[in-house]
CSV table of C-alpha atoms in Angstrom, one decimal:
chain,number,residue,atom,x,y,z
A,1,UNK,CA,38.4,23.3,78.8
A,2,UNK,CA,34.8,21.9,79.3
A,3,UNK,CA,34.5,18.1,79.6
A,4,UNK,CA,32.4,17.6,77.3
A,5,UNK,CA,33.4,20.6,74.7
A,6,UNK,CA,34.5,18.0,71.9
A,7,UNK,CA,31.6,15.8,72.5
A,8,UNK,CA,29.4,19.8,71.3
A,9,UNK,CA,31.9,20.2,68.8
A,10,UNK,CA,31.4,17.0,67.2
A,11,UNK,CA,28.1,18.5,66.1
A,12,UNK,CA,29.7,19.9,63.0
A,13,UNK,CA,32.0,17.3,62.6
A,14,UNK,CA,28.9,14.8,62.3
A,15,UNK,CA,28.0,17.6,59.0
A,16,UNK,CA,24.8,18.6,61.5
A,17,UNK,CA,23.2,22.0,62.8
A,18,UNK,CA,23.1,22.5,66.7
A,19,UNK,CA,19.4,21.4,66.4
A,20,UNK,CA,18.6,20.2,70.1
A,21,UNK,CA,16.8,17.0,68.4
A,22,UNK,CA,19.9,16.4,65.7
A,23,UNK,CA,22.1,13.1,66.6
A,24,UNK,CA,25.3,13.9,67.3
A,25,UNK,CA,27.9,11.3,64.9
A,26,UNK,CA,25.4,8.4,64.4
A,27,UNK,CA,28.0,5.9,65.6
A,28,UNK,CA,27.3,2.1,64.7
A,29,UNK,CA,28.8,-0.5,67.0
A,30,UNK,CA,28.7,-4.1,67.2
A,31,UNK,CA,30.5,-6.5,69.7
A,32,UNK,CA,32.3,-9.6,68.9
A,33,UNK,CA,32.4,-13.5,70.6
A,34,UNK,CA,35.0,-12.8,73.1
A,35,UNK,CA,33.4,-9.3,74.2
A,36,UNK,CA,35.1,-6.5,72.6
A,37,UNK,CA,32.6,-3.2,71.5
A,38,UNK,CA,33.8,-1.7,68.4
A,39,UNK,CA,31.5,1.5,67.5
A,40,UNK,CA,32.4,3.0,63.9
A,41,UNK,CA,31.6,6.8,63.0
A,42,UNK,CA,31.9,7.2,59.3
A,43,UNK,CA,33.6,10.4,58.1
A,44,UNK,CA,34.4,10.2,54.2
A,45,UNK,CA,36.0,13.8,53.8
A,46,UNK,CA,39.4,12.6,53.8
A,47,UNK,CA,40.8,9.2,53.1
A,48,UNK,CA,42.4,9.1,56.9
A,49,UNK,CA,41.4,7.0,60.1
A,50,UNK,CA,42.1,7.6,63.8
A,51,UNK,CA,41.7,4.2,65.5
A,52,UNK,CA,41.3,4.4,69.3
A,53,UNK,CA,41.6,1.3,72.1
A,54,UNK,CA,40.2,1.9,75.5
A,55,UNK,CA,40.4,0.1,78.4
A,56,UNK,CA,38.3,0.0,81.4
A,57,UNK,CA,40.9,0.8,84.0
A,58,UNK,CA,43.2,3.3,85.2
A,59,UNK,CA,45.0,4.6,88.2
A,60,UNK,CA,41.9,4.9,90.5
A,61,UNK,CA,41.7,1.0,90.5
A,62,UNK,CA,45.5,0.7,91.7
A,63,UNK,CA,46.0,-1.2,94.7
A,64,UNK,CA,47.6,0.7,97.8
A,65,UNK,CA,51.5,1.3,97.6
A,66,UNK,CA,51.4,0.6,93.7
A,67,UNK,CA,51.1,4.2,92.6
A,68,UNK,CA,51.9,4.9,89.1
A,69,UNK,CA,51.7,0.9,87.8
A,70,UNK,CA,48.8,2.3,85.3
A,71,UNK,CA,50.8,4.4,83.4
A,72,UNK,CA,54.0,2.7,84.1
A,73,UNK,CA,52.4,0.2,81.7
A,74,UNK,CA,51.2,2.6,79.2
A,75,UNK,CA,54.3,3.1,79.0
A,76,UNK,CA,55.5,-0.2,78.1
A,77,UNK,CA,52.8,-0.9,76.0
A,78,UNK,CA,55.4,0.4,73.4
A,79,UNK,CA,58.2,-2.5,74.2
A,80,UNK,CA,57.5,-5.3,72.2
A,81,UNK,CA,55.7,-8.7,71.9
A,82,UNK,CA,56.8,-11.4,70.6
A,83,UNK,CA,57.0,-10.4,67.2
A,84,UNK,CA,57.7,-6.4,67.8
A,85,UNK,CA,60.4,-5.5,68.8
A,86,UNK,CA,60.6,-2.6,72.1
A,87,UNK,CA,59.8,0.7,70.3
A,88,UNK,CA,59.0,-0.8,66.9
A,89,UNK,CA,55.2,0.0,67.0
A,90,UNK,CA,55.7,3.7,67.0
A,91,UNK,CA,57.9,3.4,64.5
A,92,UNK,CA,56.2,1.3,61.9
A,93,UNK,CA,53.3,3.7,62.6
A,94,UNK,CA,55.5,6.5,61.4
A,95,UNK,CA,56.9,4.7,58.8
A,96,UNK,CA,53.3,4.4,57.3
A,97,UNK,CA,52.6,8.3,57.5
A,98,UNK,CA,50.9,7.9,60.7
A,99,UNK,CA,51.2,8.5,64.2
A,100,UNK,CA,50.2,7.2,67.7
A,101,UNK,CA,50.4,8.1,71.4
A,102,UNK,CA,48.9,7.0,74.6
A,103,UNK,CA,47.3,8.2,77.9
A,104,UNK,CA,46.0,7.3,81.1
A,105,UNK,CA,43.2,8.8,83.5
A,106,UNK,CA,42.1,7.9,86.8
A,107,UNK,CA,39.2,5.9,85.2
A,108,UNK,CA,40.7,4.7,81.5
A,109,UNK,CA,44.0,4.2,79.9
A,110,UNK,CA,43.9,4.5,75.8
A,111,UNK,CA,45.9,4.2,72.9
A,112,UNK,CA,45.3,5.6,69.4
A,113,UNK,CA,47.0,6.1,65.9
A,114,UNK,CA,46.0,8.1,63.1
A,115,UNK,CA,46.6,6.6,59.8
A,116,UNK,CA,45.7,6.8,56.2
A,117,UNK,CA,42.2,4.8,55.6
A,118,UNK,CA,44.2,2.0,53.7
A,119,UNK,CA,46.7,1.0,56.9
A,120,UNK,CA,43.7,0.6,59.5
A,121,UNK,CA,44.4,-3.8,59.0
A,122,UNK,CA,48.0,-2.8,60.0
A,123,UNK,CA,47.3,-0.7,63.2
A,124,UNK,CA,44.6,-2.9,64.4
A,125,UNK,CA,46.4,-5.7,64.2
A,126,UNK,CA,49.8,-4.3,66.0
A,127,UNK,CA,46.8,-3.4,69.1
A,128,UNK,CA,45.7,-6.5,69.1
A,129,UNK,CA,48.9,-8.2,69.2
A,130,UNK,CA,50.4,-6.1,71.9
A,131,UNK,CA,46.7,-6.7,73.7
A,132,UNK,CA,47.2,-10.6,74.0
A,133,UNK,CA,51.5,-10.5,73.4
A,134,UNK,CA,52.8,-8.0,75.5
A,135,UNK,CA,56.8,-9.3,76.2
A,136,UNK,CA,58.5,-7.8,79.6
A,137,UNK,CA,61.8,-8.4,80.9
A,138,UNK,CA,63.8,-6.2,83.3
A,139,UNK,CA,66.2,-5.0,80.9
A,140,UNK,CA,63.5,-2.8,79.2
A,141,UNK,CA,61.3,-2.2,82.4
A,142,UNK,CA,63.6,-1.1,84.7
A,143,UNK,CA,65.1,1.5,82.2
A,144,UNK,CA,61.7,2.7,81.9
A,145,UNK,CA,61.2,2.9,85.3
A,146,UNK,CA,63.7,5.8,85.0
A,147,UNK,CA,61.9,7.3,82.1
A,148,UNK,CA,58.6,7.5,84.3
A,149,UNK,CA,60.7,8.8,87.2
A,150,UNK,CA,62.4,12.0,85.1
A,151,UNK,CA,58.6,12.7,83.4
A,152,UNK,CA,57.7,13.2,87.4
A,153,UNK,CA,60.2,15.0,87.6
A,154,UNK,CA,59.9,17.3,85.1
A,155,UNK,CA,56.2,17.4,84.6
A,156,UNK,CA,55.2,17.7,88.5
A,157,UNK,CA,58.2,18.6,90.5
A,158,UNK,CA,60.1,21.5,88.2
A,159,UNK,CA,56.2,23.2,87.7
A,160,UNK,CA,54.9,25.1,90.9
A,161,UNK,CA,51.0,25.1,89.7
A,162,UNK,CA,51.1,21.4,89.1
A,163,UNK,CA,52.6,20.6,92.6
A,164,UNK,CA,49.7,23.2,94.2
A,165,UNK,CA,47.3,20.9,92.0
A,166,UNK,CA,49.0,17.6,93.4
A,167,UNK,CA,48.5,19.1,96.7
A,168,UNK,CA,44.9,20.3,96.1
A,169,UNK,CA,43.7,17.0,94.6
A,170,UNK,CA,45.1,15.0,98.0
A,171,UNK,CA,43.6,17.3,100.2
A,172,UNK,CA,39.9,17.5,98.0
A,173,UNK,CA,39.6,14.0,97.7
A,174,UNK,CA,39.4,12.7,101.8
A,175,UNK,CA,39.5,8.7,100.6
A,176,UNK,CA,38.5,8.3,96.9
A,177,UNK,CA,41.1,7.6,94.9
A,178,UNK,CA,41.6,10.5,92.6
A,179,UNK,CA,43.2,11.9,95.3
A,180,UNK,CA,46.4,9.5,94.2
A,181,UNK,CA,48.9,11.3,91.3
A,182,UNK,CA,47.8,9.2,88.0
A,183,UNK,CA,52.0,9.5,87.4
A,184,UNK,CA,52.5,8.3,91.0
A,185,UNK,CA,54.2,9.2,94.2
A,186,UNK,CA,57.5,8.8,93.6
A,187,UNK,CA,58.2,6.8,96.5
A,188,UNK,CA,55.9,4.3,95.0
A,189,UNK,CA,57.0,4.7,91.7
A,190,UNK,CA,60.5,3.9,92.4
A,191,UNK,CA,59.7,0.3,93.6
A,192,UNK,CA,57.5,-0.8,90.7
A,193,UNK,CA,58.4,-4.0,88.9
A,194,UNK,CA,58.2,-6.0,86.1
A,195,UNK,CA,56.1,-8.2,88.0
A,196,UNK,CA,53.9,-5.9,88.9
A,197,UNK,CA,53.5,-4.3,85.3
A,198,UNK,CA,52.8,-7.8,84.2
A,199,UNK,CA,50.2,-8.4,87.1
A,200,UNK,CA,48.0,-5.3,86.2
A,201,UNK,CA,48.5,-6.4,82.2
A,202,UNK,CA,47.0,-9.9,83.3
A,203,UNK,CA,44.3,-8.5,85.4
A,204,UNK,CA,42.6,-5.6,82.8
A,205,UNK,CA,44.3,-5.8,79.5
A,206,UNK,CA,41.3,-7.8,77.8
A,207,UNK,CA,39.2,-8.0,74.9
A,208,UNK,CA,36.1,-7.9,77.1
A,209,UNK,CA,37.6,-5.2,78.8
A,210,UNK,CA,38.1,-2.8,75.8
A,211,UNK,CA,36.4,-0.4,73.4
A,212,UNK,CA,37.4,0.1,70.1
A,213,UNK,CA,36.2,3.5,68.3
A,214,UNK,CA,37.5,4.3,64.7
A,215,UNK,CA,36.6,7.3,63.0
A,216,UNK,CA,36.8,8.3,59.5
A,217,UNK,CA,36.7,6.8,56.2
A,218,UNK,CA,35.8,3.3,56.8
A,219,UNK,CA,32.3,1.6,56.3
A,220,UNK,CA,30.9,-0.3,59.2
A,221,UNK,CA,31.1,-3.6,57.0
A,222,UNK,CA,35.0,-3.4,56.2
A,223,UNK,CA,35.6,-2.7,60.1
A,224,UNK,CA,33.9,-5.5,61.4
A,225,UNK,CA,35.5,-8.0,58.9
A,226,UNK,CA,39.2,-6.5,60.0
A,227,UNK,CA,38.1,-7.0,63.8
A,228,UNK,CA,37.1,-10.2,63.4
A,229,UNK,CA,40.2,-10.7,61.7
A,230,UNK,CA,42.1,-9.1,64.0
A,231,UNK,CA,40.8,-8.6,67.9
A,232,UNK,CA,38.6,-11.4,67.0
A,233,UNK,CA,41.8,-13.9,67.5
A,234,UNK,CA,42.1,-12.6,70.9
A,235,UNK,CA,41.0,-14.7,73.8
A,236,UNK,CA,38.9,-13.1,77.2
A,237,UNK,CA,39.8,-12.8,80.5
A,238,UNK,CA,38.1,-13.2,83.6
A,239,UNK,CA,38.2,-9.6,84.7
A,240,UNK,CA,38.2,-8.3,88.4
A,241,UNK,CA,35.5,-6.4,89.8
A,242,UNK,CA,36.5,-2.7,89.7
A,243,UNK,CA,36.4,-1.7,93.6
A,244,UNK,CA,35.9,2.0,94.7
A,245,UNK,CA,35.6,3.4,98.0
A,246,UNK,CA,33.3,5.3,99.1
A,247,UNK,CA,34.1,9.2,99.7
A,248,UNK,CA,33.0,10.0,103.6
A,249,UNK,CA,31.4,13.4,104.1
A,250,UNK,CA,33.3,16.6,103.9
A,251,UNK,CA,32.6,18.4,107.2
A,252,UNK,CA,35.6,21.2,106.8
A,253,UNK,CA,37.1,23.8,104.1
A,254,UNK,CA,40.5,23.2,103.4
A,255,UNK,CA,43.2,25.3,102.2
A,256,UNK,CA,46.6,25.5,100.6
A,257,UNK,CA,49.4,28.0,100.2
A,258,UNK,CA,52.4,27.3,98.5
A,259,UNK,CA,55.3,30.4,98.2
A,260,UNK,CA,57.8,29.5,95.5
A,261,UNK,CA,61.0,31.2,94.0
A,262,UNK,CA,59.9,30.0,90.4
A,263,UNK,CA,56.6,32.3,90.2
A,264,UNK,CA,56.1,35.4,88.6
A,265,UNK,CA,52.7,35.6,88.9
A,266,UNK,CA,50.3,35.1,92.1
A,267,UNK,CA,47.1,33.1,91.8
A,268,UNK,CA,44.4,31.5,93.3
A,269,UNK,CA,41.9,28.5,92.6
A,270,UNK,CA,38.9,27.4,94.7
A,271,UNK,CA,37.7,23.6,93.8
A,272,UNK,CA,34.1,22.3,95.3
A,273,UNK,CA,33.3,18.3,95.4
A,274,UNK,CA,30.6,17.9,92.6
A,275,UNK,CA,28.0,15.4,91.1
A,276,UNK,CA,29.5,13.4,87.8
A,277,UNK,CA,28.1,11.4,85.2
A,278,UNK,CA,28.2,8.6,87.3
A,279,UNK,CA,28.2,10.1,90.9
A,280,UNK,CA,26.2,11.9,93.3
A,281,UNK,CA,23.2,13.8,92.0
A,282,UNK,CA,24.0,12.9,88.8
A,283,UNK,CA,21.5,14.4,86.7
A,284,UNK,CA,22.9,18.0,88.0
A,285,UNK,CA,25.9,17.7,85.5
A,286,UNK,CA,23.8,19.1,82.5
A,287,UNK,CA,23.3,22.1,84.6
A,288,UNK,CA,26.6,22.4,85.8
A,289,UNK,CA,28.1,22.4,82.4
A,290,UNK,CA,25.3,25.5,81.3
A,291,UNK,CA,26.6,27.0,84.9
A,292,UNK,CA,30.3,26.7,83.6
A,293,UNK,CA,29.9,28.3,80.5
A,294,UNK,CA,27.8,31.5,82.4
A,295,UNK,CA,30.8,31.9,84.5
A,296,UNK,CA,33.2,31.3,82.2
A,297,UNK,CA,32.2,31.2,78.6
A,298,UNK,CA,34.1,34.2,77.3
A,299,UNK,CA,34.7,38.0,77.3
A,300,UNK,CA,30.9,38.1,78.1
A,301,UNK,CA,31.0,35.5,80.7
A,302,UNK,CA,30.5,36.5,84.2
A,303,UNK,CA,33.7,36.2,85.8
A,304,UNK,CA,35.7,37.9,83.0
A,305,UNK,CA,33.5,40.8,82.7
A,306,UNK,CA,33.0,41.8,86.5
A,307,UNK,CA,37.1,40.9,87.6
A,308,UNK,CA,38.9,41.5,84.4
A,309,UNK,CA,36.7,44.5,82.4
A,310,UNK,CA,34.6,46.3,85.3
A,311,UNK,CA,36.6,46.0,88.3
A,312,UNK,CA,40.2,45.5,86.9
A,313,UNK,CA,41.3,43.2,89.7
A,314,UNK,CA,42.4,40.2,87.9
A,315,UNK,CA,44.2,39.5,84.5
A,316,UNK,CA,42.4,36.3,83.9
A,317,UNK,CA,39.5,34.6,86.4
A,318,UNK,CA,37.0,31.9,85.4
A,319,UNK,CA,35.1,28.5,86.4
A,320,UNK,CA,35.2,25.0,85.3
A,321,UNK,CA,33.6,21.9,85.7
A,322,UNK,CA,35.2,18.8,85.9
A,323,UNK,CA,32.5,15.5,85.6
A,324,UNK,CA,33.3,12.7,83.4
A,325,UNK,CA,34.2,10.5,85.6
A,326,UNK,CA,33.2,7.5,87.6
A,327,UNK,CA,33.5,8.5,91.2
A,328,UNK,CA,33.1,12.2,92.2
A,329,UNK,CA,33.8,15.4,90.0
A,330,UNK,CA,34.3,18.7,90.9
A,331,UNK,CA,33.4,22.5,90.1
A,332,UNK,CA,36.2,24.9,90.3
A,333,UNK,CA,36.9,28.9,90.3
A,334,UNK,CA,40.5,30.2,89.5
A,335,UNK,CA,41.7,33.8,89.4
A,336,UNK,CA,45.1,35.6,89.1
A,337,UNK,CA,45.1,39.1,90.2
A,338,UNK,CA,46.8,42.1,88.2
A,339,UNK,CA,50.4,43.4,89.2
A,340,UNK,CA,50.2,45.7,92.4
A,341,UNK,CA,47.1,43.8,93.4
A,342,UNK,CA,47.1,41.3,96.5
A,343,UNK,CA,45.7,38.2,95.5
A,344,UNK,CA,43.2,38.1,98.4
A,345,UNK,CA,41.4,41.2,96.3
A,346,UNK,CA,40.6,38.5,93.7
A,347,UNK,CA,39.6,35.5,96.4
A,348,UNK,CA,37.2,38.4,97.6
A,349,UNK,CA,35.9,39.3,94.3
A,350,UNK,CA,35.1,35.5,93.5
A,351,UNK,CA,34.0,35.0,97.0
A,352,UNK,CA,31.0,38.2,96.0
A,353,UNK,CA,30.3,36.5,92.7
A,354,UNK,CA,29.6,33.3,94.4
A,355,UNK,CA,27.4,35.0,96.6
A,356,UNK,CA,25.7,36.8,93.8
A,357,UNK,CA,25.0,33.3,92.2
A,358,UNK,CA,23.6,31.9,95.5
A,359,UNK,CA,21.6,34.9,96.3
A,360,UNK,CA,20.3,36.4,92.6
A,361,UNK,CA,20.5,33.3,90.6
A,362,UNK,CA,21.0,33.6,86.8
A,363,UNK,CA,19.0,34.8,84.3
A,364,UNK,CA,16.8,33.3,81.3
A,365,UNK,CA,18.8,35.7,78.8
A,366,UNK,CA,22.5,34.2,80.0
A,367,UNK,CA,20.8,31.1,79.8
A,368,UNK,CA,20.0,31.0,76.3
A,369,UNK,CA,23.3,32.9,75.8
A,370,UNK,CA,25.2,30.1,77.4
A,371,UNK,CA,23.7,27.4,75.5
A,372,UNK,CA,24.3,28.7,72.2
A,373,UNK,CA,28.2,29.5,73.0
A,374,UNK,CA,28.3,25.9,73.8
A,375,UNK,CA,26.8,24.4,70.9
A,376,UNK,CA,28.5,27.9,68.5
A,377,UNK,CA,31.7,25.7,69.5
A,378,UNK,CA,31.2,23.2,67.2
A,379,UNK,CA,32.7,25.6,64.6
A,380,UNK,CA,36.4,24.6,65.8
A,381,UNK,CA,36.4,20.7,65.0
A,382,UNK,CA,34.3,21.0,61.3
A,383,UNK,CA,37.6,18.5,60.0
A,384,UNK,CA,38.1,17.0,62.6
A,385,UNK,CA,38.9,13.0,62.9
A,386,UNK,CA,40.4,12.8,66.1
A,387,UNK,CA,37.4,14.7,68.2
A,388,UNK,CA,35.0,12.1,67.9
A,389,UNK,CA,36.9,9.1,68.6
A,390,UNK,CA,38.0,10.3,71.8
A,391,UNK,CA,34.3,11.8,73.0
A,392,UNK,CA,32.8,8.4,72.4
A,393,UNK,CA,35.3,6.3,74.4
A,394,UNK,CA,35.4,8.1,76.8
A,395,UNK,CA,32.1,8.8,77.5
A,396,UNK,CA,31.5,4.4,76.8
A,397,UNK,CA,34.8,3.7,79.1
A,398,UNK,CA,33.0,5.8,81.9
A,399,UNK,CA,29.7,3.5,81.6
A,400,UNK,CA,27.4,5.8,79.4
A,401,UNK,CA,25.8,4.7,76.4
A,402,UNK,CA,25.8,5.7,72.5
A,403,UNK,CA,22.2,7.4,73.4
A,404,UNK,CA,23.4,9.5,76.7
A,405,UNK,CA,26.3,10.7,73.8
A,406,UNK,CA,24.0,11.3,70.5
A,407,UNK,CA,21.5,13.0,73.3
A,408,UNK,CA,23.7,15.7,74.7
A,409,UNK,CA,22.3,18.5,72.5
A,410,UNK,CA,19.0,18.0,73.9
A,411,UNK,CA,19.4,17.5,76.9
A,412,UNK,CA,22.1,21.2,77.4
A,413,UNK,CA,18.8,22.4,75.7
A,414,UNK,CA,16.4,21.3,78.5
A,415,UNK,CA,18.4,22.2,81.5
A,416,UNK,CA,16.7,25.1,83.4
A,417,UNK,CA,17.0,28.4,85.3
A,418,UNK,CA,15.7,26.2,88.7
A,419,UNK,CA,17.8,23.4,87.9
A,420,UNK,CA,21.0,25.9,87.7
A,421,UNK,CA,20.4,27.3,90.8
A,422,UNK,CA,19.9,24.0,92.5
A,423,UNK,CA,23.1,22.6,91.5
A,424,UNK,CA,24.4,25.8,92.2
A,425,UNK,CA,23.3,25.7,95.8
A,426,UNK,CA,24.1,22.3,96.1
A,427,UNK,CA,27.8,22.3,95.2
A,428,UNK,CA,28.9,25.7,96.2
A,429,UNK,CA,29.2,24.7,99.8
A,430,UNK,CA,32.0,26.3,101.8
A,431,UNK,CA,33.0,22.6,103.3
A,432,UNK,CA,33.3,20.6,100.2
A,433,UNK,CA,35.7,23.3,99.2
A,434,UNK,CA,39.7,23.4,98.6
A,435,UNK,CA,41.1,26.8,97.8
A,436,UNK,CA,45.0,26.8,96.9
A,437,UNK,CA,47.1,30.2,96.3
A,438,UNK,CA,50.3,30.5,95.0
A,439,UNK,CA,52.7,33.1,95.7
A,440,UNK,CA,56.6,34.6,94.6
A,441,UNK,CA,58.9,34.2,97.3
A,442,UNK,CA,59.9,37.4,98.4
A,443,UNK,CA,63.1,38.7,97.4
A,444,UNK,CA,64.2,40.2,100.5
């Protein structure tokens, strides 16, 4: 999916056309004393709320041969402070007609519940309990500790395409941290202890290291009188600087094969270094996104017509780009072929697509095609609640503002056929470029 594809569909969800000079959800934020941002998107339809906390850290900032403490805490987040009792949040949530969940990235960890408008007091004020409160002993860590271990397990080791990814990621990244598993290495993960969960919960979990977002039926006076009420109790920390190596030139192409009893089908994906939000040419992610959605964007799109339609090679193929992020992102091409097919047919046919780019550029008609698909998206989140709260954080948690949000439309709407073809040229190059494949083992 695109990165920023809920941030477009939002556009609906806001009750706006895909006008290139519309806002996007005309958020309204504030900050409190102790340094927390709360930003409030008002969405009467339906007398429900999601409530979102970010905060400004996740695996990437790990220190070395501590792999996995990020969402190890995530994790226990959920087992108790001094007044909750281990699992209790969840399950008051649920009790109220709610529900919650968690995640963690490589650049954030979050936590949201979705409640009816009238138990947004209770829900804020659980988050900020567990944000100040947070009890740990061994006998719920190290239990948990096993829990994290089986969702390796079963969520990396028993898949074949997420071990190629694992595998992929380590070899894209040559020294920037993304190249680390956000779940761990299991060797790692296997020595993490209570002390060390409570270390990274006293270094980043903050109030002046967190975003709040709420969406939904609220006014922006009634949430900043239950924040002040609530995450206004809670103290600051003195928060450590967020240090990020620098990723050393890529000089080689790299590439992966992994043969495995568990797949039916073979496939392929190629993965260039690319400019972010925050990295590199930066200003090339607009026209990266546009690029994306000419490759990939559909039955139409590029990719699909010329490997799947035309030439028959390939049951599915496409590109994505990969750029919210704080260090470097990445452009990749995936392809699988059709039975009877070698999978090097498809690496070729990408491989002449690529060079079609390069060489022919696009044109102003799958431009203006492209753009449209983008914003046509918005269609698929008209109700929704959820969308919104998560664009906004993230996009804040990653260091952009409420204008480089409510300005996307625009600014997809300015990105040119020159500017395409620059970022084109400038991330298509062979050396910043891992290609995995992944094959059956043979039967005999």
């Amino acid at each position: 999916m695109r990165n920023r594809l809920m941030l477009v569909v939002g556009l609906l969800v806001a009750g706006l056309t895909a006008r290139a000079d519309a806002a996007v959800f005309n958020p309204k934020s504030f900050t409190l004393e102790n340094g927390l941002q709360v930003v409030v998107v008002e969405n009467r339809r339906i007398p429900v709320v999601t409530h979102m906390v970010w905060y400004k850290t996740g695996s990437a900032d790990e220190e070395r041969g501590k792999s996995g403490i990020a969402h190890f805490l995530e994790h226990l987040m959920f087992r108790g402070t001094e007044t909750l009792k281990p699992g209790e949040f969840s399950r008051i949530v649920n009790r109220n007609g709610g529900n919650d969940n968690a995640f963690t990235s490589w650049d954030y960890t979050a936590y949201f519940q979705s409640v009816a408008a009238d138990r947004l007091e209770l829900v804020m004020g659980m988050e900020a309990d567990r944000m100040a409160n947070l009890r740990l002993t061994d006998a719920v860590v190290l239990p948990e500790r096993d829990v994290i271990l089986e969702e390796r397990r079963q969520v990396i080791d028993n898949n074949p395409t997420a071990v190629l990814g694992e595998q992929m990621r380590a070899a894209q990244y040559l020294h920037y941290p993304y190249r680390i598993p956000i779940i761990g290495w299991e060797s790692e993960m296997r020595t993490l202890t209570t002390e060390d969960a409570l270390a990274w919960y006293d270094r980043w979990y903050a109030p002046n290291n967190a975003i709040v977002v709420i969406v939904g039926d609220v006014t922006i006076d009634h949430v900043r009188a239950l924040a002040e009420k609530t995450y206004g109790k809670v103290k600051p920390r003195e928060i450590g600087k967020r240090d990020r190596v620098e990723e050393p030139p890529q000089q080689a192409a790299r590439r992966i094969e992994r043969v495995d009893p568990r797949v039916q089908q073979p496939s392929l994906t190629r993965q260039y270094l690319a400019p972010s939000v925050n990295w590199g040419e930066s200003e090339q992610s607009y026209a990266l996104e546009v690029l994306a959605e000419i490759l990939s964007g559909g039955p139409t799109s590029r990719l699909y017509r010329k490997l799947v339609v035309e030439d028959a090679v390939a049951v599915s193929a496409g590109a994505y780009y990969s750029g919210d992020a704080i260090g470097p992102g990445s452009f990749g091409f995936y392809g699988s072929p059709r039975p009877g097919i070698e999978v090097g047919a498809v690496e070729a046919a990408i491989d002449a697509q690529i060079e079609r780019l390069l060489t022919d550029g696009v044109t102003a008609e799958e431009i203006a095609d492209a753009k449209q698909r983008l914003k046509a998206d918005a269609v698929f989140a008209v109700d929704s609640i959820r969308g919104p709260a998560n664009v906004i954080g993230r996009a804040l948690v990653l260091g952009q503002s409420i204008e480089d949000i409510e300005s996307w439309p625009a600014r997809i709407d300015a990105v040119t056929e020159a500017q395409i073809e620059a970022a084109a040229k400038s991330v298509l190059v062979p050396e910043h470029s891992v290609t995995g494949i992944l094959r059956p083992k043979p039967t005999s």
